[in-house]
Tab-separated table of C-alpha atoms and ligand atoms in Angstrom:
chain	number	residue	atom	x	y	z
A	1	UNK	CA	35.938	46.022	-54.722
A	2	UNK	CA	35.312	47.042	-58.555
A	3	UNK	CA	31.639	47.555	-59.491
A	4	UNK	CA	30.738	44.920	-61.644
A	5	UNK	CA	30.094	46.354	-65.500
A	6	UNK	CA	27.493	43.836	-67.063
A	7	UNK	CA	24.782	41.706	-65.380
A	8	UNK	CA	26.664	38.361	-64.589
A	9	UNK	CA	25.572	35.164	-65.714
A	10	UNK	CA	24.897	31.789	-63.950
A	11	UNK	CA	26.048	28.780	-64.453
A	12	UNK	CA	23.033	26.462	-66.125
A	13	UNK	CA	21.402	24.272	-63.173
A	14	UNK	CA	22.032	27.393	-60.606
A	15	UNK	CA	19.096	27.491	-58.888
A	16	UNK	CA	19.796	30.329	-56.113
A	17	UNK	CA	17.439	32.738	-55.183
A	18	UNK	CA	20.486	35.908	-56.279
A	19	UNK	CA	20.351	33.547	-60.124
A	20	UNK	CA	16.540	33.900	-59.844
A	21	UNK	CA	15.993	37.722	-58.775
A	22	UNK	CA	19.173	39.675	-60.524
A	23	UNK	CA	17.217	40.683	-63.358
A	24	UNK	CA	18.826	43.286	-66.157
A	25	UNK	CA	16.477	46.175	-64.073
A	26	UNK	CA	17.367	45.185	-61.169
A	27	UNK	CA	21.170	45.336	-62.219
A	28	UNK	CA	21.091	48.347	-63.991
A	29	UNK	CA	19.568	49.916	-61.105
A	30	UNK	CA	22.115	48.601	-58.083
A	31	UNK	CA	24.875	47.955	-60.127
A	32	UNK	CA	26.864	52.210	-59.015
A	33	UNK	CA	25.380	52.101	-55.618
A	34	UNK	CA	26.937	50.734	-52.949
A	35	UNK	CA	26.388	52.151	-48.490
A	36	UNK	CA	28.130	54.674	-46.306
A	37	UNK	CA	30.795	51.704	-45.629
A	38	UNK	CA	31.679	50.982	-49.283
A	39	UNK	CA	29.761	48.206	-49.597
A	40	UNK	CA	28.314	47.524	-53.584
A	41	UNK	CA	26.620	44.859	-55.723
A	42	UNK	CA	29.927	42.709	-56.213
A	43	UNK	CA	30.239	42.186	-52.599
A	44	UNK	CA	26.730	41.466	-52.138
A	45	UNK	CA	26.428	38.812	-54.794
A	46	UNK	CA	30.211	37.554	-54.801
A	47	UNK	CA	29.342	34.377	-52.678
A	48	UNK	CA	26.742	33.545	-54.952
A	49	UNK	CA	28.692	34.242	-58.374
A	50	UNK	CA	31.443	32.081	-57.030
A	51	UNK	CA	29.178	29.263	-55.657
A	52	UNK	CA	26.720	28.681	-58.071
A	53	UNK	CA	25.127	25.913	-55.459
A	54	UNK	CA	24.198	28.861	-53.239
A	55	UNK	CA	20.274	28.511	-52.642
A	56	UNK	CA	20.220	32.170	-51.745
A	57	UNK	CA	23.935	34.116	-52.858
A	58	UNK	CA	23.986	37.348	-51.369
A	59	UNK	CA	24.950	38.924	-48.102
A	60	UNK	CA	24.657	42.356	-46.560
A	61	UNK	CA	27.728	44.435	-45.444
A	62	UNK	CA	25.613	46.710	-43.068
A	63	UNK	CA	21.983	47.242	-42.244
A	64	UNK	CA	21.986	49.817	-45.020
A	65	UNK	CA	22.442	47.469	-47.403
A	66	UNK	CA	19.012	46.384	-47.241
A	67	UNK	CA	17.536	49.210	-48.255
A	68	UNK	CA	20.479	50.643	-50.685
A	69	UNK	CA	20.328	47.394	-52.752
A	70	UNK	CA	16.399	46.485	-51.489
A	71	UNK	CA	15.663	45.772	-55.549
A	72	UNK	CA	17.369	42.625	-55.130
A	73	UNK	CA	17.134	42.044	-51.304
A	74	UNK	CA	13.439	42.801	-51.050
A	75	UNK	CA	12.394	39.953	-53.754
A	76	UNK	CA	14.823	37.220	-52.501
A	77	UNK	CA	13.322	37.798	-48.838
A	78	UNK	CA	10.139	37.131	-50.260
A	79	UNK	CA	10.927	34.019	-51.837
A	80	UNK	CA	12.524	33.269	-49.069
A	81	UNK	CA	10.268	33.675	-45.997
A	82	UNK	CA	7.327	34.767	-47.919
A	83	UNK	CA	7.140	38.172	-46.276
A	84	UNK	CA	6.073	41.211	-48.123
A	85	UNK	CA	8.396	44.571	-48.215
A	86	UNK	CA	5.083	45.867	-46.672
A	87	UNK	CA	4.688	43.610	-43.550
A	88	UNK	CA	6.269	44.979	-39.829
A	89	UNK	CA	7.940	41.744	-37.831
A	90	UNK	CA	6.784	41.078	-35.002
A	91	UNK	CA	8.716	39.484	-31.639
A	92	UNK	CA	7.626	37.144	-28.804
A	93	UNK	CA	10.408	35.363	-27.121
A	94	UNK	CA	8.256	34.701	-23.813
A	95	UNK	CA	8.319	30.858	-22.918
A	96	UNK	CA	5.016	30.972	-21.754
A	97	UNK	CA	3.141	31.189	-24.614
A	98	UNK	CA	5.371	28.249	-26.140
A	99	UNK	CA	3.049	25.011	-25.971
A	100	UNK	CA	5.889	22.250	-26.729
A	101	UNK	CA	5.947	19.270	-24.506
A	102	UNK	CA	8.712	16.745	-25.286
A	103	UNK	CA	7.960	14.952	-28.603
A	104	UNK	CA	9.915	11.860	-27.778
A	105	UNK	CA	10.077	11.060	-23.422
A	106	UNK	CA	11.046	7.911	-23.952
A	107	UNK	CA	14.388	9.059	-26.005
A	108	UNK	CA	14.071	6.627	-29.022
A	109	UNK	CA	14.436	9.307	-31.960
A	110	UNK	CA	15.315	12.845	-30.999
A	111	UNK	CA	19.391	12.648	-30.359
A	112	UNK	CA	19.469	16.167	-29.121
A	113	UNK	CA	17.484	20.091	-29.703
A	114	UNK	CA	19.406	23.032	-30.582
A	115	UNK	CA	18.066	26.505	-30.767
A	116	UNK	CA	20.241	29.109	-31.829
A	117	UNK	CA	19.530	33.331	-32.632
A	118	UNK	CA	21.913	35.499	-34.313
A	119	UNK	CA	22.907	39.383	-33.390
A	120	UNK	CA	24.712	42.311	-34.530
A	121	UNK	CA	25.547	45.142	-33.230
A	122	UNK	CA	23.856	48.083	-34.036
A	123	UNK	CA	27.072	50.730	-34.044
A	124	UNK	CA	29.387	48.691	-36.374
A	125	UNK	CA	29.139	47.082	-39.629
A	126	UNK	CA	28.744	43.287	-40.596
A	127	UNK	CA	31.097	40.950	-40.912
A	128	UNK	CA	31.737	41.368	-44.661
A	129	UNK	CA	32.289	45.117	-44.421
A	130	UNK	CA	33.910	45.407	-41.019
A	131	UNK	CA	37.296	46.255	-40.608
A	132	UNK	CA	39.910	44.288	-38.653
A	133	UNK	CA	40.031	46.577	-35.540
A	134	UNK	CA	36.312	47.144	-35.795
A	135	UNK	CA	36.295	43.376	-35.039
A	136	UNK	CA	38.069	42.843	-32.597
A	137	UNK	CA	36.105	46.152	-30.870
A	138	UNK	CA	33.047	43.882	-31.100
A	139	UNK	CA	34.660	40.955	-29.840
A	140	UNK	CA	35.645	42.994	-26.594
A	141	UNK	CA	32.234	44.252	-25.835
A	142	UNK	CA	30.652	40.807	-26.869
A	143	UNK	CA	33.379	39.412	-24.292
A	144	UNK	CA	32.642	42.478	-21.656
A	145	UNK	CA	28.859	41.446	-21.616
A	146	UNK	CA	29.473	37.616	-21.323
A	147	UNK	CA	31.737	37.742	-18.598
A	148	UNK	CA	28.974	38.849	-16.420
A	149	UNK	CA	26.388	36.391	-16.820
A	150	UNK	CA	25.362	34.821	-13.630
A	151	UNK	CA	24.776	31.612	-12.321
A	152	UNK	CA	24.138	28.425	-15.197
A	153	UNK	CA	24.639	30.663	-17.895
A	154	UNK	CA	28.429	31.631	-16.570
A	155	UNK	CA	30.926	30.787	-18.418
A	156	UNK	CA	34.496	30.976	-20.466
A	157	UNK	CA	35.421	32.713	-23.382
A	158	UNK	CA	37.801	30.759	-25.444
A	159	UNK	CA	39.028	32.821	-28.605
A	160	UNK	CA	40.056	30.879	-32.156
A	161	UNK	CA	43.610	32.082	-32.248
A	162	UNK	CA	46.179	30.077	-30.449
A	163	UNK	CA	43.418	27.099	-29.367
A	164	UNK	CA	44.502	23.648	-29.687
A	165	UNK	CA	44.074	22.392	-33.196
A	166	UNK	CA	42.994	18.944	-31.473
A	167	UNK	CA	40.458	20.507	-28.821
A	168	UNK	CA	38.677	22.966	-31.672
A	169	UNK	CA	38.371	19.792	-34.312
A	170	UNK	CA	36.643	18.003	-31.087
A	171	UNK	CA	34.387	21.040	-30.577
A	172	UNK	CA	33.498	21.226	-33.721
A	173	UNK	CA	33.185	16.814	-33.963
A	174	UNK	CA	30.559	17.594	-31.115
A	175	UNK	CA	28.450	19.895	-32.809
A	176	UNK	CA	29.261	22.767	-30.533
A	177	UNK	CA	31.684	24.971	-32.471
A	178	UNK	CA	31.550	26.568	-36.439
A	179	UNK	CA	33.641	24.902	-38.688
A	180	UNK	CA	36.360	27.245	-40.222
A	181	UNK	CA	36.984	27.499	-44.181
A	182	UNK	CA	33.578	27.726	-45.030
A	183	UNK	CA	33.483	28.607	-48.710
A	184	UNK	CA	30.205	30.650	-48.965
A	185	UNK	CA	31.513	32.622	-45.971
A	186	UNK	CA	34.762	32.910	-47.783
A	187	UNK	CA	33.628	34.901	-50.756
A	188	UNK	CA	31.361	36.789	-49.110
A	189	UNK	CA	34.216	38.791	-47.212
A	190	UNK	CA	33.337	36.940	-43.380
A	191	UNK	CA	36.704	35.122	-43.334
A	192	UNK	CA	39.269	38.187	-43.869
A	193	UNK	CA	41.714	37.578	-41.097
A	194	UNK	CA	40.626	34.537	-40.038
A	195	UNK	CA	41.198	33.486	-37.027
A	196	UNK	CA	41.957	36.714	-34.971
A	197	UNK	CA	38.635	38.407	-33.174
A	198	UNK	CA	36.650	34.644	-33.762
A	199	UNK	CA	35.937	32.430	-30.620
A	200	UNK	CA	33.254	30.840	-28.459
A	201	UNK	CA	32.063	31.160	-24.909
A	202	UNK	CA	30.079	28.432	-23.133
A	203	UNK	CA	29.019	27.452	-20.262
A	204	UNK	CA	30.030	24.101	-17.785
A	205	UNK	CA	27.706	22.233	-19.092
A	206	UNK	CA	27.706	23.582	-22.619
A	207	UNK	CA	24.070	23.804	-23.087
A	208	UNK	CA	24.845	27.741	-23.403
A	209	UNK	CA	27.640	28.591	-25.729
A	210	UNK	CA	28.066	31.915	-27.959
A	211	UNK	CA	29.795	31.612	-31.282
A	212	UNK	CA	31.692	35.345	-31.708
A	213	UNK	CA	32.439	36.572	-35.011
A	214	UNK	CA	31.646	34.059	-37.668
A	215	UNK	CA	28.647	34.880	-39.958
A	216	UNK	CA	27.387	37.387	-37.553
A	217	UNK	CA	28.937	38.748	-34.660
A	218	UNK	CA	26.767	36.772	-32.194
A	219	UNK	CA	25.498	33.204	-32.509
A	220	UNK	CA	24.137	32.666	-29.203
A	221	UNK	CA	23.185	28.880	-28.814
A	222	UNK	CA	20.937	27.099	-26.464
A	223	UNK	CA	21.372	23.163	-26.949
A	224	UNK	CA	21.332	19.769	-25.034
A	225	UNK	CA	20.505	16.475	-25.271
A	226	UNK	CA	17.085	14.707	-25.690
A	227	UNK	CA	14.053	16.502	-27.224
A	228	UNK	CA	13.322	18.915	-24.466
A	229	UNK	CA	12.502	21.767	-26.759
A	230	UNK	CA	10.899	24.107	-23.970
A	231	UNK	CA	13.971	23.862	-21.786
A	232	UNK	CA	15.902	25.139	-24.458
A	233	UNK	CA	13.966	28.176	-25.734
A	234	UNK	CA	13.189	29.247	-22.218
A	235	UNK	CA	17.468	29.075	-21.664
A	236	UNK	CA	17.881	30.773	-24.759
A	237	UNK	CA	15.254	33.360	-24.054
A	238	UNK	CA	16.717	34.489	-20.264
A	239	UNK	CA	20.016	34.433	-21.503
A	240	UNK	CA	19.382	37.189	-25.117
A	241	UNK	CA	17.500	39.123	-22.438
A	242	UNK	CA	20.447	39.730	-20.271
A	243	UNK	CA	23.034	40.180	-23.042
A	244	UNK	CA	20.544	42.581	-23.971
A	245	UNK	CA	20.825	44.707	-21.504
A	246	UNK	CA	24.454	44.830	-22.011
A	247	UNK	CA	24.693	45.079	-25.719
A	248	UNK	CA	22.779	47.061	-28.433
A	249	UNK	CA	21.640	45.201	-30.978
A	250	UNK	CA	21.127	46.102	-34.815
A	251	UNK	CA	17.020	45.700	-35.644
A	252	UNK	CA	14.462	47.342	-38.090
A	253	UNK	CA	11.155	47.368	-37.505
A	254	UNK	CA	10.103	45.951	-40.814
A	255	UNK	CA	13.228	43.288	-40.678
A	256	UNK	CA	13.839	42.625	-36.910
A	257	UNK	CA	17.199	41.572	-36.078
A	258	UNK	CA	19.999	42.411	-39.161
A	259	UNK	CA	21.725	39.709	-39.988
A	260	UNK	CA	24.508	38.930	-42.895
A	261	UNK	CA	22.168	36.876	-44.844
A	262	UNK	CA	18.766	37.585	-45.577
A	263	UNK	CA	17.770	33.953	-44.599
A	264	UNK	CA	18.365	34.807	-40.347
A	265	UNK	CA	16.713	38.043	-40.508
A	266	UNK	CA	13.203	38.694	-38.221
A	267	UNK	CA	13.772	36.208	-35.515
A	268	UNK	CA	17.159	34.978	-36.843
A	269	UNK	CA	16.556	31.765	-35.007
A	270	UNK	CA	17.244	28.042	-36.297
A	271	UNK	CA	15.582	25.727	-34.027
A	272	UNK	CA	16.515	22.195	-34.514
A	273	UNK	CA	16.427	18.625	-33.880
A	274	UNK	CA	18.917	15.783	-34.875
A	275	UNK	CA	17.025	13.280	-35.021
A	276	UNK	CA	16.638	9.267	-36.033
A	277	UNK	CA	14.226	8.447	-38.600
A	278	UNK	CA	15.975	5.148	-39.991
A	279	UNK	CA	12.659	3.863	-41.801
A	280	UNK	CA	10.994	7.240	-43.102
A	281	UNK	CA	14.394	8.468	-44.470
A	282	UNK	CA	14.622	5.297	-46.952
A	283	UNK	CA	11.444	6.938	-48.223
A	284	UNK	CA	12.936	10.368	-49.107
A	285	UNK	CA	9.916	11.717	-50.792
A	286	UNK	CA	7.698	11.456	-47.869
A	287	UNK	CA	9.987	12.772	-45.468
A	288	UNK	CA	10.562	15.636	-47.882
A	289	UNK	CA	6.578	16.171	-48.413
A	290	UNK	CA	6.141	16.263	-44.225
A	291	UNK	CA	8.845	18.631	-43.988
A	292	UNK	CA	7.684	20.605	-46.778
A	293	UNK	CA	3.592	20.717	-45.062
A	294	UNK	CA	5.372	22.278	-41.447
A	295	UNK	CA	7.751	25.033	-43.834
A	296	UNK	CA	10.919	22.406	-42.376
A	297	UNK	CA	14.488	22.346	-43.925
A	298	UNK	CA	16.081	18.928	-43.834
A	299	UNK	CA	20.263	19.327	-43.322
A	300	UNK	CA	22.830	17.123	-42.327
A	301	UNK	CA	24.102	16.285	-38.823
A	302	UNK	CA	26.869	19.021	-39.552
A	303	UNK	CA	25.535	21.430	-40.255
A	304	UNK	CA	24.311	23.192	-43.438
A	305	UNK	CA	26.246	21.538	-46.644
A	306	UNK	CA	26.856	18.726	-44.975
A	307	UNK	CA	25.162	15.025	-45.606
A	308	UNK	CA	23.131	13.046	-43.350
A	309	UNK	CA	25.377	9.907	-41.423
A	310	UNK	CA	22.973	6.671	-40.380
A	311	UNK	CA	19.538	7.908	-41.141
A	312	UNK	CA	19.961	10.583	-38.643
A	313	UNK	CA	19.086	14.375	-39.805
A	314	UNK	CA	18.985	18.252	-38.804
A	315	UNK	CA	15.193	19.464	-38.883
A	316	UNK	CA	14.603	22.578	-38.552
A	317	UNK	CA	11.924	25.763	-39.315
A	318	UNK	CA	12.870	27.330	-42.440
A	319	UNK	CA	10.883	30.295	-41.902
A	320	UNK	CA	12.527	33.074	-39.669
A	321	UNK	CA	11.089	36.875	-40.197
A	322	UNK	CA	7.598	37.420	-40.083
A	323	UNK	CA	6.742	34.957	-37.756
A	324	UNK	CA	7.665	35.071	-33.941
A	325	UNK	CA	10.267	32.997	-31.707
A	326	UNK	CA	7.694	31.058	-30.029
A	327	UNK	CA	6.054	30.174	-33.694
A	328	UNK	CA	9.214	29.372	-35.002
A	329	UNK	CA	9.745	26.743	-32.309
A	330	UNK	CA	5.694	26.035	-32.744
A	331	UNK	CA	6.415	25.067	-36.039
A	332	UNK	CA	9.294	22.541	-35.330
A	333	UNK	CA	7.780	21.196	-32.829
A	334	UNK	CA	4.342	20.317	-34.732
A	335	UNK	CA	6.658	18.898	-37.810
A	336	UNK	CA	8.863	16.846	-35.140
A	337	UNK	CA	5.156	15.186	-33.807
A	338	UNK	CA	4.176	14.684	-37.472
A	339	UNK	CA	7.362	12.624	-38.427
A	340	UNK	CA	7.574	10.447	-35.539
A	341	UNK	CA	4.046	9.268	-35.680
A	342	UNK	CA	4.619	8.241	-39.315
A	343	UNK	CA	8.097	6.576	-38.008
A	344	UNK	CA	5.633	4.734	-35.794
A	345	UNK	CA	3.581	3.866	-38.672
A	346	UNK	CA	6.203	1.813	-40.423
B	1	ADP	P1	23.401	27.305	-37.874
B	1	ADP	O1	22.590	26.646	-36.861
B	1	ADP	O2	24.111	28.470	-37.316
B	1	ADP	O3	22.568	27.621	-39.080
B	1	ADP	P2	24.814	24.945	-38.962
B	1	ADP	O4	23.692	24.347	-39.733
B	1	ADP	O5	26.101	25.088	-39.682
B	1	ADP	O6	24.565	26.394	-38.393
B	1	ADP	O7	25.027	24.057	-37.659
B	1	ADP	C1	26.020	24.418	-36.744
B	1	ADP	C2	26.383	23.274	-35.836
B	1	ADP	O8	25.307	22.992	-34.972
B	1	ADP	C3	26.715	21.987	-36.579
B	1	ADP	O9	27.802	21.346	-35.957
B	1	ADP	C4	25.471	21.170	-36.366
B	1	ADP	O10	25.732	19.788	-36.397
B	1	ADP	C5	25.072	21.606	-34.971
B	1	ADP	N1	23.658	21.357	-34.683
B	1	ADP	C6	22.591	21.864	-35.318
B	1	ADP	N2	21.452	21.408	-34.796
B	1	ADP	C7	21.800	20.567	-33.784
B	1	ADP	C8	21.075	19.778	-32.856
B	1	ADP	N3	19.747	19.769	-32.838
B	1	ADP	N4	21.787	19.037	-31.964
B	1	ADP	C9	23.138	19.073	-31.958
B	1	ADP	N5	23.869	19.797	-32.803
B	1	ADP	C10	23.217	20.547	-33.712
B	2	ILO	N1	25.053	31.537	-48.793
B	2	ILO	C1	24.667	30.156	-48.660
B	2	ILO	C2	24.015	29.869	-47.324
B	2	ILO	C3	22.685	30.468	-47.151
B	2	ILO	C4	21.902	30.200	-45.909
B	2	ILO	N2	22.689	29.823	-44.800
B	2	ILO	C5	23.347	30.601	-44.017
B	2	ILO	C6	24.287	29.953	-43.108
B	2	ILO	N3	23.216	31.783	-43.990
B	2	ILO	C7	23.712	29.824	-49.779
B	2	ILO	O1	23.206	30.734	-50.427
B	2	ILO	O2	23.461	28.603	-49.978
């Protein structure tokens, strides 16, 4: 791609964190540099340029690119998670030290829990800078390491190209597959020869299910119904451990795991709930302030973009590096308390 030649401008109402933190320095100073892959400014910030709704607008080609074009990264991932280009991350996955009893036994609001973690690997570059046989390399390992989990966590591999257009629009319907055509994805370089090298593994009972080659090469996915959020780290936590014996993974020690978009790096894990909150929800300002007090993001039931259908919503911790996997899922589970008791209240 052409380096870009004079600091862009954004759209009025653009509010993304890339609209916020591209200043003329900054620009002047990124705007010839680009990593040992080829990857420069206009890749980084093309998703954002082109969607001016982007709340954050850039993604990284390689881990490289966090430090080659840190002027701009190092800002927007302290807006973003609030951590300092000083701070180390720091990891604990152990279920042990997670204090989460169900929120809701009885089943009258939480519809289901999802926790998910994203991975690279460490040899090869990121989506947006990877090349089309370097993909499909990754998809063979990824494939080579699944194949021998054991026991509940066995499973299939089913790859994008050639599946049933009527069986991937149910998996996606049922919340258990990426959607395809996303246009954030799109200009950021992560759809280039869509489908080939994409697909999903999961399990029997698909409460274990690994999205391969979408935003990152690994989307590994622990989900099931009910609010049973301990049962769902502690899958999620045996079943990285083994692939992690199997695969390298790409981590800093100031960023943890390297991700695509600075939003996913540290822990890269989304823990959510969909859940039912028909009477708070008509009060959108309270919901918004409860979410905001536990550091929650509020999405749609699919996924990120998406709206909300029948007062039911996506919770989840906004917050991903500098705070660990068990006080990621702390945190969601403190704000999930917090809204059903005011529910109650109503
Ligand atoms: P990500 O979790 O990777 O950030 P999305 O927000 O796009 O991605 O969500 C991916 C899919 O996961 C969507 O279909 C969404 O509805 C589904 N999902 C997210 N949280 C839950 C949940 N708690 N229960 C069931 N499905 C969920
Ligand atoms: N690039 C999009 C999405 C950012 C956060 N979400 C994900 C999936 N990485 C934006 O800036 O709004």
């Amino acid at each position: 791609m052409k380096n870009l030649n004079k600091l862009p401008t954004f759209a009025n109402g653009c509010d993304s964190l890339l609209s916020k933190h591209l200043t003329d320095t900054v620009f002047a100073e990124l705007k010839d540099k680009h990593t040992r892959n080829g990857f420069d400014l206009q890749q980084v910030i093309n998703s954002g340029l082109i969607n001016t709704d982007s709340s954050i607008g850039v993604y990284a080609g390689d881990k490289a690119s966090y430090s080659t074009f840190s002027a701009l990264f190092d800002p927007i991932i302290e807006s973003y998670h609030g951590f300092k280009k000083t701070e180390q991350h720091q990891s604990n996955f152990n279920p042990n030290d997670l204090d989460a009893p169900n929120p809701d036994p009885e089943n009258n609001y939480i519809i289901s829990t999802r926790i998910r973690v994203a991975r690279n690997l460490s040899a090869l570059p990121l989506g947006s800078a990877i090349s089309k046989r370097q993909r499909k390399i990754v998809e063979r390992l990824i494939v080579v390491a699944l194949n021998k989990l054991q026991g509940k966590l066995a499973g299939t591999y089913f790859p994008l190209q050639g599946m049933i257009e009527a069986e991937r629009v149910k998996l996606v319907a049922d919340h258990f597959l990426f959607k395809a055509g996303d246009r954030f994805l799109e200009a950021a370089g992560l759809n280039r020869e869509w489908p080939e090298g994409r697909g999903i593994f999961h399990n029997d009972e698909k409460t274990f299910l690994v999205w391969v080659n979408e935003e990152d090469q690994l989307r590994m996915i622990s989900m099931q119904m009910g609010g049973d959020i301990k049962a769902v780290f502690s899958r999620l936590s045996t079943a990285v451990a083994e692939l992690e014996t199997a695969l390298r993974f790409s981590k800093s020690d100031h960023l943890g795991y390297i991700t695509s978009c600075p939003s996913n790096l540290g822990t890269a894990m989304r823990a959510s709930v969909h859940i039912k909150l028909p009477r708070l929800s008509k009060n959108m300002p309270e919901f918004e302030k409860i979410a905001k007090q536990y550091q929650l993001q509020i999405r749609g039931i699919h996924g990120e973009h998406s709206e909300s259908q029948g007062s039911t919503y996506d919770i989840s911790n906004r917050r991903r590096l500098g705070v660990t996997e068990v006080e990621c899922v702390q945190v969601l589970h403190a704000g999930v308390l917090a809204l059903i008791n005011r529910e109650k209240l109503f």
